[in-house]
Coordinates of C-alpha atoms in Angstrom, one line a residue:
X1 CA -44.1 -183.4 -121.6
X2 CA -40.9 -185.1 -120.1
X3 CA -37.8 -183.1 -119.0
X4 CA -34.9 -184.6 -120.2
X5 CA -31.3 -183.3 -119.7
X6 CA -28.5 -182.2 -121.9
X7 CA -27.3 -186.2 -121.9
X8 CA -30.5 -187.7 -122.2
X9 CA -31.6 -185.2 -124.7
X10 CA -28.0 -185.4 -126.6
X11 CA -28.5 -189.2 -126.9
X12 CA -31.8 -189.0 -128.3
X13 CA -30.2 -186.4 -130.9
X14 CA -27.9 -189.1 -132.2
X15 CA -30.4 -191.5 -132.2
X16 CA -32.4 -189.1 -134.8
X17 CA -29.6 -188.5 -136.8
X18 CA -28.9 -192.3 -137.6
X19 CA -26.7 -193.3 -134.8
X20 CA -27.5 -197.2 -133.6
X21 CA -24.2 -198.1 -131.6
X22 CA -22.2 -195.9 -129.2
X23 CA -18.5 -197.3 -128.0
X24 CA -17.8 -196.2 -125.1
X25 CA -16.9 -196.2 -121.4
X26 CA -18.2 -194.3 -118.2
X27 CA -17.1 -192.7 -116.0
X28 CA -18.1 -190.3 -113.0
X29 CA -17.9 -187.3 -115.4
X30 CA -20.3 -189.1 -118.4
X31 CA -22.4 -190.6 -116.3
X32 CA -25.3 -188.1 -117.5
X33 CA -24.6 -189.0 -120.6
X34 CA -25.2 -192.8 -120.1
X35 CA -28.7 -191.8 -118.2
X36 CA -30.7 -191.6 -122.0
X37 CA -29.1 -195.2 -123.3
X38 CA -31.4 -197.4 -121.9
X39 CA -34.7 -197.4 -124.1
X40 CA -32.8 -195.2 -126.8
X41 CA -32.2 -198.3 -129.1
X42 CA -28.6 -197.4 -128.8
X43 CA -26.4 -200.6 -128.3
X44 CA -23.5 -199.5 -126.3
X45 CA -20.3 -201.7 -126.7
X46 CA -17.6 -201.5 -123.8
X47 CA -14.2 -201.5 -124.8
X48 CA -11.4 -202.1 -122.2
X49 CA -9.8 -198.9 -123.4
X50 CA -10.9 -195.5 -124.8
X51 CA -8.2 -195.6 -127.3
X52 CA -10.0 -199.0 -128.4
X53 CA -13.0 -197.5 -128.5
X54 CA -12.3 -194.8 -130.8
X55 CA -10.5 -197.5 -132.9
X56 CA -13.7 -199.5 -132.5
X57 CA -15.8 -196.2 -133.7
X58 CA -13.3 -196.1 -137.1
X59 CA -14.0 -199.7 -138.2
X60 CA -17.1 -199.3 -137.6
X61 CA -17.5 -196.3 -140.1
X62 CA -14.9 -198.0 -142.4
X63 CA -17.2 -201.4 -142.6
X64 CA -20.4 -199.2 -142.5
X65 CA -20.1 -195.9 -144.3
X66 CA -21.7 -194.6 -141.6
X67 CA -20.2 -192.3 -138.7
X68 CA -18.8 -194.3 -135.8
X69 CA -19.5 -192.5 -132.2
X70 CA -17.5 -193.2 -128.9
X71 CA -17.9 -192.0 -125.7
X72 CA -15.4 -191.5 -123.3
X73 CA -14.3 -189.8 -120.3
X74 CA -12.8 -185.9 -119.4
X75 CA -8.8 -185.8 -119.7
X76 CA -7.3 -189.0 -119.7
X77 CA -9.9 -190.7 -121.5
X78 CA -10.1 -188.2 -124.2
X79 CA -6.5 -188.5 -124.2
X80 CA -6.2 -191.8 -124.7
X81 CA -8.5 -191.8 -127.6
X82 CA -6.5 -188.9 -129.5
X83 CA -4.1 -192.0 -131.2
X84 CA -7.2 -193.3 -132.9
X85 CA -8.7 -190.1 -133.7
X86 CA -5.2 -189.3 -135.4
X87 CA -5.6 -192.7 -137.7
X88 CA -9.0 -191.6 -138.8
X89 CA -7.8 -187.9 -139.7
X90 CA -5.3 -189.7 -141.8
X91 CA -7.5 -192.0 -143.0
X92 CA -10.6 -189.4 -143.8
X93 CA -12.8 -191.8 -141.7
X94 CA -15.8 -190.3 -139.8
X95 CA -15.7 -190.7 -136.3
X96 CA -17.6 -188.6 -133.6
X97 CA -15.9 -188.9 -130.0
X98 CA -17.8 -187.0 -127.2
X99 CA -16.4 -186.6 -124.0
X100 CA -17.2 -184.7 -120.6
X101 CA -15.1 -181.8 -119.5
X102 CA -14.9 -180.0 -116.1
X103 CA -17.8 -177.5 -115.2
X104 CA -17.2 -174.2 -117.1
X105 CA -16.1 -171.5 -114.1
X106 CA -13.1 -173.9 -113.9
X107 CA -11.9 -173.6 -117.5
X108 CA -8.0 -172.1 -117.2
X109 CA -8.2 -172.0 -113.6
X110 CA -6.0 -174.7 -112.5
X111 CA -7.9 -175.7 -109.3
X112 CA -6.5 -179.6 -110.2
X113 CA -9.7 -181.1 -110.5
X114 CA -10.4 -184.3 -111.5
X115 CA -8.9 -185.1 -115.4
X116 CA -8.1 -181.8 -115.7
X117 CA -6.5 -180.3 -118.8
X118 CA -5.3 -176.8 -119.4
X119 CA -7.4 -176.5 -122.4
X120 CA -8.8 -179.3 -123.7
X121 CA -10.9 -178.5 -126.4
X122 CA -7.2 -176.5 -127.4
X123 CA -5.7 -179.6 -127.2
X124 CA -7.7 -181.4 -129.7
X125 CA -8.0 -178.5 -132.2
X126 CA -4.6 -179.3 -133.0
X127 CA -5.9 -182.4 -135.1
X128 CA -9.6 -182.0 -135.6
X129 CA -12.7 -179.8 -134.6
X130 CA -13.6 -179.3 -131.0
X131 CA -16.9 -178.3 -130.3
X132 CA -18.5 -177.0 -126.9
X133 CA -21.8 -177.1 -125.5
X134 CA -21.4 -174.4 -122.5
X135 CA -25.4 -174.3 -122.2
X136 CA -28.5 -176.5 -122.8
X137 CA -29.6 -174.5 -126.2
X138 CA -25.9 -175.0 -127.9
X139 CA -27.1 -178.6 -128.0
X140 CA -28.8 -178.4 -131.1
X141 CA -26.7 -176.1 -133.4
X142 CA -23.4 -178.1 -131.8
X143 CA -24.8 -181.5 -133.2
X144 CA -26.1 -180.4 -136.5
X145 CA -22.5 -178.7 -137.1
X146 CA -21.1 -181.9 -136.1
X147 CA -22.6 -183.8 -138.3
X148 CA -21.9 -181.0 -141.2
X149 CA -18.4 -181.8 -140.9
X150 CA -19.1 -185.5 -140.4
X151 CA -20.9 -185.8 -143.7
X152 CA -19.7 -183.2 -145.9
X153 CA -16.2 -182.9 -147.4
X154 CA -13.2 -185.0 -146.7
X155 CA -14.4 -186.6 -143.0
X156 CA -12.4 -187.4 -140.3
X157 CA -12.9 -186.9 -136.6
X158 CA -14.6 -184.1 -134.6
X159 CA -14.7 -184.2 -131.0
X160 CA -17.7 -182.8 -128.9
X161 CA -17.6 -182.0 -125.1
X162 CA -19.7 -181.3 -122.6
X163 CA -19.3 -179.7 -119.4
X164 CA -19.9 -181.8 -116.1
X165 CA -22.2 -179.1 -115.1
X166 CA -23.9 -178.9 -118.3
X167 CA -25.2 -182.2 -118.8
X168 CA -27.8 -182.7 -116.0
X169 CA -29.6 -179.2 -116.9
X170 CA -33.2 -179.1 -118.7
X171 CA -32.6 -179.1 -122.4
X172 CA -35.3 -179.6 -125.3
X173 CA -34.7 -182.8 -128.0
X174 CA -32.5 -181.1 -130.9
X175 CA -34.1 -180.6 -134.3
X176 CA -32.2 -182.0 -137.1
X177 CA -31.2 -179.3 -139.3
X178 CA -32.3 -179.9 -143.3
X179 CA -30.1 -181.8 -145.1
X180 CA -27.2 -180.0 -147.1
X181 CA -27.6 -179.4 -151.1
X182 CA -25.6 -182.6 -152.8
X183 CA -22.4 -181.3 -154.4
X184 CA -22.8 -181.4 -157.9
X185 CA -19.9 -181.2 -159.8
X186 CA -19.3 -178.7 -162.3
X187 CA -20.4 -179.1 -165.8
X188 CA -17.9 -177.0 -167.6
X189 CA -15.0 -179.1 -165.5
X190 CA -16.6 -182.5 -166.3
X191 CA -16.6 -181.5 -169.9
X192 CA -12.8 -180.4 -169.8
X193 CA -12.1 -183.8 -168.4
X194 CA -14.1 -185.5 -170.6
X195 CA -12.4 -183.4 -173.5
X196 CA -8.8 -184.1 -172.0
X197 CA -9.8 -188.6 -171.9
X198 CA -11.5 -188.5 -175.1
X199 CA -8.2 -187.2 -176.9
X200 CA -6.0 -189.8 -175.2
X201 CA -4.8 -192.9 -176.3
X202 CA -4.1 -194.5 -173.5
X203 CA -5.5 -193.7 -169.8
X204 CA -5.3 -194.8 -166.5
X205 CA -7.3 -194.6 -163.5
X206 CA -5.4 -193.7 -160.1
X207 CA -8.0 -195.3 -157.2
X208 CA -7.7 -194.3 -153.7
X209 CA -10.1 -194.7 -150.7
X210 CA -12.4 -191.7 -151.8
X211 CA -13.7 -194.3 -154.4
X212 CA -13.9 -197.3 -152.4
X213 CA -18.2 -196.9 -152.4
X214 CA -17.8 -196.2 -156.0
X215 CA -17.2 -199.5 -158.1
X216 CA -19.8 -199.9 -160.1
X217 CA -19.6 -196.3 -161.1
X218 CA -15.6 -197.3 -161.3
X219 CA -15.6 -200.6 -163.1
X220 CA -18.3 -199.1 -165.7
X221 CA -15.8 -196.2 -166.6
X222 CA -13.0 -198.0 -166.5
X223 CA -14.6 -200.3 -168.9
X224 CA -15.8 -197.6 -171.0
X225 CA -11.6 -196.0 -171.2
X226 CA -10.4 -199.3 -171.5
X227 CA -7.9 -198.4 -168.8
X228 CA -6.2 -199.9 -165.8
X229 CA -7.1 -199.5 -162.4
X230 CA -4.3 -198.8 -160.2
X231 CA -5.7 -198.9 -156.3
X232 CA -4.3 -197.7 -153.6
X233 CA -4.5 -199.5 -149.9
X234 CA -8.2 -198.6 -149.1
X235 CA -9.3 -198.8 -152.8
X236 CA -8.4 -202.7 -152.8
X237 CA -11.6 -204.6 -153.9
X238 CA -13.3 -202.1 -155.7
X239 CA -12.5 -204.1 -159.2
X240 CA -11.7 -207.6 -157.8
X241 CA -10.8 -210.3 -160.6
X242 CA -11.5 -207.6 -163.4
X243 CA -8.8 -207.7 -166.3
X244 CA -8.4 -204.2 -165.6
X245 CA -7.4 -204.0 -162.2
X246 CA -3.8 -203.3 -161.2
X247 CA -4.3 -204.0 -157.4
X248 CA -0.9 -202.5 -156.3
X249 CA 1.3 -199.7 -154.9
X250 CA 2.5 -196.8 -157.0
X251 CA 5.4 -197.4 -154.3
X252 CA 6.4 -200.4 -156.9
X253 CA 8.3 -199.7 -160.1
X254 CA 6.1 -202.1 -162.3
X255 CA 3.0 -199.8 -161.3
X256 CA 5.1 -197.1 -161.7
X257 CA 6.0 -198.3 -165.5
X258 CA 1.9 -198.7 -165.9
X259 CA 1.7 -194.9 -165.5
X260 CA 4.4 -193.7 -167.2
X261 CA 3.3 -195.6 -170.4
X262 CA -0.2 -193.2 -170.0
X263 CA -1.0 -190.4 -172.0
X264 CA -3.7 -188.9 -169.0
X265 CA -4.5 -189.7 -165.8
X266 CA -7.2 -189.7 -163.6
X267 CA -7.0 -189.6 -160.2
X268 CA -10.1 -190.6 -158.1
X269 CA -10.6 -189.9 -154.3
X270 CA -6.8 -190.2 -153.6
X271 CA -4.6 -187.9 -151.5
X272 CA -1.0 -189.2 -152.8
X273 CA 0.1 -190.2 -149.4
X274 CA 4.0 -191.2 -149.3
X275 CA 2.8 -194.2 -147.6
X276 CA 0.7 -195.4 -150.7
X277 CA 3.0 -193.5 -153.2
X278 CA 6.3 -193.4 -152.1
X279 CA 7.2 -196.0 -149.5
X280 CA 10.5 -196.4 -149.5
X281 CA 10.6 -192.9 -149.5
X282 CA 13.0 -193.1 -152.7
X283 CA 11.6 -190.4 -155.0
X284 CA 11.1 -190.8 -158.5
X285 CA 7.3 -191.1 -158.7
X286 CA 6.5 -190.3 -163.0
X287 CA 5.3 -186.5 -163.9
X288 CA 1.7 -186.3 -163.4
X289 CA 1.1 -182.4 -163.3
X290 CA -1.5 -183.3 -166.5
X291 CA -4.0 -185.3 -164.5
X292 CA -7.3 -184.6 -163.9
X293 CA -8.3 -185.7 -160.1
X294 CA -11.6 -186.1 -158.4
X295 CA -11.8 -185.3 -154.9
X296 CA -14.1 -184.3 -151.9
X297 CA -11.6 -182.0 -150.6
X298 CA -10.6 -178.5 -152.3
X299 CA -7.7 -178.5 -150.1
X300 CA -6.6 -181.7 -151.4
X301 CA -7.1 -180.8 -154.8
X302 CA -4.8 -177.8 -155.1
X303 CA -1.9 -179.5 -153.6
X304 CA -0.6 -181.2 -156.2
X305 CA -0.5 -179.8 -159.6
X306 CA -3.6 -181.3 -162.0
X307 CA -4.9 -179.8 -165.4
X308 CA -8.0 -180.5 -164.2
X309 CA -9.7 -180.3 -160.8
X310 CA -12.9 -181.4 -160.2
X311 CA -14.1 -181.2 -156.3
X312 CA -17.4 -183.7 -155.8
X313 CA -18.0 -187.3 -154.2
X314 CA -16.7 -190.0 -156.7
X315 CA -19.7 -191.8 -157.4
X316 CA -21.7 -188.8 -158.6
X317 CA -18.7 -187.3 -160.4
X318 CA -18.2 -190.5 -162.3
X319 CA -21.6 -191.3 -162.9
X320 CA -22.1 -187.8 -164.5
X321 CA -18.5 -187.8 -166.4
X322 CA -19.4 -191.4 -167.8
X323 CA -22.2 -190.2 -170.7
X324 CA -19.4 -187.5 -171.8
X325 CA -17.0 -190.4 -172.8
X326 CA -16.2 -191.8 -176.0
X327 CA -15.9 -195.6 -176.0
X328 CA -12.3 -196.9 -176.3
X329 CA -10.6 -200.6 -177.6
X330 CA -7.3 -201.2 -177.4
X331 CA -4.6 -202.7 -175.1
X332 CA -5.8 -201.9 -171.5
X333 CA -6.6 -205.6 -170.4
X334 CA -3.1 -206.1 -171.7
X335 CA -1.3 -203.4 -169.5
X336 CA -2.9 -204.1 -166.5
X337 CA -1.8 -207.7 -166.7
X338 CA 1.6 -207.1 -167.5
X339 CA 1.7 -204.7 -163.7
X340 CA 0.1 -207.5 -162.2
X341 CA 2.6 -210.1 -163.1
X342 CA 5.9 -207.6 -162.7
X343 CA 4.6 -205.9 -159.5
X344 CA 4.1 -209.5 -157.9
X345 CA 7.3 -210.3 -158.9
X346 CA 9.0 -207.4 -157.8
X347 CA 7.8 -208.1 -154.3
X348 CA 10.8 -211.2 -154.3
X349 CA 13.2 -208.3 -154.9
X350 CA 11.8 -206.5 -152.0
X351 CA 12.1 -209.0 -149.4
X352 CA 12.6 -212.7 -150.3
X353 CA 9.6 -213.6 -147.7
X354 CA 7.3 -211.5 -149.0
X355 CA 5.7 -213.6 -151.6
X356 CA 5.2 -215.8 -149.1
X357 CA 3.3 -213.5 -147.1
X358 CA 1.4 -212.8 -149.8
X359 CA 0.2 -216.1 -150.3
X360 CA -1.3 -216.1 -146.8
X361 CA -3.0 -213.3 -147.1
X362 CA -4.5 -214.7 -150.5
X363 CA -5.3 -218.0 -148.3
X364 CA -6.9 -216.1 -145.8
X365 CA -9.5 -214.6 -148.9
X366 CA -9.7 -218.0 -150.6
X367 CA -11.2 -219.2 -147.5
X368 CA -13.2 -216.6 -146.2
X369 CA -14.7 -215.1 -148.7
X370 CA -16.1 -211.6 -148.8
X371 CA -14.4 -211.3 -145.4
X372 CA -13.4 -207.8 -144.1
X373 CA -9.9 -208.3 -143.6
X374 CA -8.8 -205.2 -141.1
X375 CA -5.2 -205.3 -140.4
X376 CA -2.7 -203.9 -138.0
X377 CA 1.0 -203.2 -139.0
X378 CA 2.4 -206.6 -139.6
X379 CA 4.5 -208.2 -142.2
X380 CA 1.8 -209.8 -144.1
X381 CA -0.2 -207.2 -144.4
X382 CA 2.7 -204.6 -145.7
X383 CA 2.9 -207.4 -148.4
X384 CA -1.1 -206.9 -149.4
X385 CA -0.9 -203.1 -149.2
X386 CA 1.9 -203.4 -152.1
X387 CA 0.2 -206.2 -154.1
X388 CA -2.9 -207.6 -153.2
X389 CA -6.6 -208.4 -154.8
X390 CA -9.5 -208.3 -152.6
X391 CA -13.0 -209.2 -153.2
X392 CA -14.8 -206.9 -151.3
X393 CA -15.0 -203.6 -151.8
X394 CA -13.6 -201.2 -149.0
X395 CA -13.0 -205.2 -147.6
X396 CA -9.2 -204.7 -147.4
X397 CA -8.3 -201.7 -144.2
X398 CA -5.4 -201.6 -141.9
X399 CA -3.2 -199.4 -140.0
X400 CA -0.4 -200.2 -142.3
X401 CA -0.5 -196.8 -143.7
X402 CA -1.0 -193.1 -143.1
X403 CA -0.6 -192.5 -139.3
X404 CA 0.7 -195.9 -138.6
X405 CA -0.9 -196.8 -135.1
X406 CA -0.3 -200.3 -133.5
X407 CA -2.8 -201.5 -131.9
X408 CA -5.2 -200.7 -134.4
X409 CA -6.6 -204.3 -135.5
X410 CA -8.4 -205.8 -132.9
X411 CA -10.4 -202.5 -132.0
X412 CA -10.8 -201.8 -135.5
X413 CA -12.0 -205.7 -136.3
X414 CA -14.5 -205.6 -133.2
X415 CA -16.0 -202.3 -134.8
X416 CA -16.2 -203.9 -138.5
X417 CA -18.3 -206.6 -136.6
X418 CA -20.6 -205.0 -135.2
X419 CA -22.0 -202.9 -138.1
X420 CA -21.2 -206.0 -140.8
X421 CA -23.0 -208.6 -138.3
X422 CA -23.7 -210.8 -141.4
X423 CA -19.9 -210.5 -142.9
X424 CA -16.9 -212.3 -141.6
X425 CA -14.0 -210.3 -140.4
X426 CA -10.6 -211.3 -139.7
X427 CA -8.0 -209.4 -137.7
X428 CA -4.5 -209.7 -139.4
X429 CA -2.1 -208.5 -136.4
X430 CA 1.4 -209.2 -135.2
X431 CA 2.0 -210.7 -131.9
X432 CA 3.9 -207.0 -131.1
X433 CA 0.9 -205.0 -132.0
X434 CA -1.5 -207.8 -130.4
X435 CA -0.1 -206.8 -127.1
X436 CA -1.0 -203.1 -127.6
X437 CA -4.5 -204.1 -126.9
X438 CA -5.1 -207.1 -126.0
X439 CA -7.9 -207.3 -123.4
X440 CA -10.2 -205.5 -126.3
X441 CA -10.3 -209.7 -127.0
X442 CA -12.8 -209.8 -124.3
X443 CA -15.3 -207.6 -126.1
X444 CA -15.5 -209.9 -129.1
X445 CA -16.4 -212.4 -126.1
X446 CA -18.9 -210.0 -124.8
X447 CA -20.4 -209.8 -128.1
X448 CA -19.8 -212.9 -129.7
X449 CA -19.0 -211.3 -132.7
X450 CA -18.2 -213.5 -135.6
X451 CA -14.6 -212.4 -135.8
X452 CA -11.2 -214.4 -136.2
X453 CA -7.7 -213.0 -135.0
X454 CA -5.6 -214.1 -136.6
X455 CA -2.3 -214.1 -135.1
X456 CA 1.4 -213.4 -137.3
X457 CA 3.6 -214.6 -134.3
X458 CA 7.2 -213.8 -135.4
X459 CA 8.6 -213.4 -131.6
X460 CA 8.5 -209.5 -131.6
X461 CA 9.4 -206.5 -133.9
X462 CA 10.5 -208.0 -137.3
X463 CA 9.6 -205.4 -139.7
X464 CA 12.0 -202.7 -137.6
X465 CA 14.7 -205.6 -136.8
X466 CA 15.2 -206.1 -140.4
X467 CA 15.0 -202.1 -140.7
X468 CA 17.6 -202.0 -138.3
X469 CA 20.2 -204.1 -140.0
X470 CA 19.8 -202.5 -143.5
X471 CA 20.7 -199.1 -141.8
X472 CA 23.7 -200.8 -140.2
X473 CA 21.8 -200.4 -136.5
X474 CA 22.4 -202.9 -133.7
X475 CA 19.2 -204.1 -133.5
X476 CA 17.9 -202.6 -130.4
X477 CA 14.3 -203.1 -128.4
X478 CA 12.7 -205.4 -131.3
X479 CA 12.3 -208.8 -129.1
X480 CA 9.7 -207.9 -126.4
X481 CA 8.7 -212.1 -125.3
X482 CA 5.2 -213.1 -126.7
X483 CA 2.3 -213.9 -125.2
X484 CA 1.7 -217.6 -124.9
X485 CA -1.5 -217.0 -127.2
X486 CA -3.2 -220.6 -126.6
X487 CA -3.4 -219.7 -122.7
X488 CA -4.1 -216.2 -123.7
X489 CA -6.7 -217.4 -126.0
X490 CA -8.0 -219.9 -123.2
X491 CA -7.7 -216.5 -120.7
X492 CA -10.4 -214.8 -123.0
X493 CA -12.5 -217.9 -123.6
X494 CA -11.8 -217.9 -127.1
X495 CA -11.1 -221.3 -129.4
X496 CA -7.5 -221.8 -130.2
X497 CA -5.8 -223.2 -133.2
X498 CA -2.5 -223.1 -134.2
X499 CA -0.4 -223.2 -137.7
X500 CA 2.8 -223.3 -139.5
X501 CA 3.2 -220.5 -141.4
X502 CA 1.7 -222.6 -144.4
X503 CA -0.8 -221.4 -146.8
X504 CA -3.0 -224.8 -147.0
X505 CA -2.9 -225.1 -143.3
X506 CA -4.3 -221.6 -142.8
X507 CA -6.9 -222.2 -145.3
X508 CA -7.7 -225.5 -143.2
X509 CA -8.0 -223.7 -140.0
X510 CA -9.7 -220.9 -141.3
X511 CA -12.6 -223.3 -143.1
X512 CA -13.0 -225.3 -139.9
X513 CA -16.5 -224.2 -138.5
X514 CA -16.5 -221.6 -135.7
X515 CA -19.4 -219.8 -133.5
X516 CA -18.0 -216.9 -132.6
X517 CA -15.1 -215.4 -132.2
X518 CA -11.8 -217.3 -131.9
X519 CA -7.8 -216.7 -132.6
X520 CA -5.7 -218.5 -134.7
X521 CA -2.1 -217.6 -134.4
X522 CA 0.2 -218.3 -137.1
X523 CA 4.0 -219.8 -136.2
X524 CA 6.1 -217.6 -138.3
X525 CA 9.1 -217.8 -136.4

């Protein structure tokens, strides 16, 4: 039988627990790590950056549903990944991110080694799990509890290390450990809630990213309660063109109006995050202390007040609520239309340019369609997260909101490629947040991944200019110079086109045939 070491026989435990692409970089303290990839049917993708390939990892899981991996380095490159580890947290998006660490008699010594930390495994406990494998036979109970919290519950990251002088010893391949029990919901709390809908007269449905792999289970409830579907960021697409979709912020006072005008709620995979909720951080969201929510999370759950709590994954919950419920008629169709049309024109109120914006956006779907549109924090895509109709479930993902991180797109993009090879993906990012990380470009190159970016070019900051000026600050810091993006574009061997911010001559670029990727910037100035 072959000996194979803690790396080798680490990688080979990934492999037989589903994992097919590792993002990663290496480095003298992971190089045992990197010894099982070849032959392991692994691809390994190399970003210019670890915090690019943890952002890679996250749109990768976001695209896929299934767990995005990166690899990276002891100390700084762990560090560096801890900013897109923070966006997944926020974003309950499954990422595993395994790193080296120094060899275990050094751990709180001090002796300055190379990427030392004081404690990093401390370090990272501060936002997710941190697991260590100090010998060859923690291998296989590390990875199977990894992949517990990776798979059960409200996901996020967990980070794995490994010390330097852990990885080359003998270890045996780690068994997988049986899978977990399904969560079944509970009948007497599916009955209560089916009690609670069945009495009202008019219900609607509160959508947030827990139910983003749930339409049809969503759409044939909705149907069946003739009520609106009210969907937060990451729940865009999940009932695209349906007259019962209310595609928009609870932020906005005409979505606001929709769940006032309720007599129950039901909340599905949502956390009520200000960011979806309460953007302008104004207060004044409508009483919904009656609601019954669904949710992976009993945390979650118990911290906002509900009549009802119901702890299970949404598709199963819904698909076992749904025979409970009593078929309604009535006026649904006609309340989500009338949010539609005042939250779209609320947006005018908001910013005069924001319609506009989202009339790009909507350019960007018309001519792309079924794209995965993964944004970074940019004008445009503020505009979608308030009001906008995908047509792709879990199709519409960005940065935009919960932790915030610029930067995120083009990592994020170059991961939603790679697991949807057959899907086309566009990168909606600013020329600011472009230059966060721009040389992860050149891995779309690598890869020739079929994958625009699409560039807002404004001439720096806008969003926190404008922010600036409305709290009566000089505007300060918000008009770093832009990259020249055709030579940049030329410097990464990609196509270049360019556009007036114009929604016909987007749509024109966009349909012009491309193999591979290419960028596209936008002349919003």
């Amino acid at each position: 039988m072959m000996t194979l070491s803690v790396g080798e026989a680490l990688v080979q435990g990934l492999k037989a627990r589903g994992v097919d692409t590792v993002f990663g970089i290496p480095g003298v303290h992971t190089i045992e790590l990197y010894r099982g990839l070849p032959g392991s049917g692994i691809r390994h993708v190399t970003p210019r950056h670890e915090q690019g390939a943890a952002f890679m990892a996250d749109g990768y899981a976001r695209a896929s549903g299934r767990i995005g991996v990166a690899f990276v380095i002891t100390g700084p490159g762990l560090t560096n990944a801890l900013t897109a580890m923070a966006q997944a947290r926020a974003d309950s998006v499954p990422i595993l991110v395994i790193s080296g660490v120094n060899r275990r008699a050094s751990f709180g010594q001090g002796f300055g080694l190379l990427h030392e930390l004081p404690d990093q495994a401390g370090m990272v406990r501060t936002l997710c799990p941190s697991l260590q494998i100090t010998a060859p036979e923690m291998l296989e109970p590390v990875l199977n509890r990894a992949f517990a919290l990776l798979e059960s519950g409200r996901p996020g990251p967990v980070h794995i290390e490994v010390p330097t002088d852990v990885m080359p010893l003998p270890a045996a391949l780690p068994a997988l450990a049986p899978p977990a029990p399904a969560k079944v919901p509970e009948p007497g709390l599916l009955a209560q809630a089916a009690a609670l809908l069945n009495r009202a007269s008019s219900v609607v449905i509160l959508a947030g990213g827990g139910a983003k792999h749930a339409a049809p289970a969503l759409r044939a409830l909705a149907e069946r309660l003739d009520a609106p579907v009210i969907q937060t960021t990451n729940a865009r697409g999940v009932l695209f063109d349906h007259p019962l979709s209310l595609p928009a912020s609870p932020s906005l006072d005409a979505t606001r109006s929709v769940i006032a005008g309720a007599d129950q709620i039901l909340a599905i995979g949502t956390e009520f995050g200000p960011t979806d909720y309460d953007m302008y951080m104004r207060g004044g969201l409508p009483d919904m202390s009656g609601m019954i929510r669904i949710d992976l999370c009993p945390e979650q759950l118990a911290r906002h007040p509900a009549a009802c709590r119901i702890e299970g994954e949404s598709g199963a919950s819904l698909a076992a609520l749904l025979p409970l419920l009593q078929s309604k008629s009535g006026d649904g169709a006609a309340r989500a239309a009338q949010g539609r049309s005042a939250a779209r024109a609320e947006l005018t109120g908001l910013h005069p340019a924001m319609p506009h914006q989202l009339q790009m956006v909507e350019a960007i779907r018309d001519a792309v369609p079924g794209a995965l549109i993964v944004g970074d924090s940019t004008q445009p895509v503020y505009a979608g997260n308030l009001f906008y109709d995908h047509d792709r479930p879990g199709g519409w993902f960005n940065a935009a909101t919960g932790y915030g991180a610029l930067g995120f797109g083009p990592g994020a993009a170059i991961g939603a490629a790679i697991a949807c090879p057959d899907a086309p993906v566009v990168c909606l990012i600013g020329d600011g947040g472009l230059q966060f990380s721009p040389a992860e470009l050149r891995v779309a190159r690598d890869e020739n991944l079929n994958l625009t970016f699409l560039v807002w070019n404004n001439a720096g900051y806008r969003e926190i200019a404008e922010a600036m000026i409305a709290a009566d600050v000089p505007v300060t810091g918000c008009t770093p110079s832009p990259l020249r993006l055709e030579a940049f574009a030329a410097a990464c061997d990609l196509p270049y086109a360019g556009v007036d911010s114009d929604p016909a001559a987007l749509r024109a670029a966009l349909e012009t045939p491309c193999n591979g990727p290419r960028l596209i910037e936008i002349r919003a100035t």
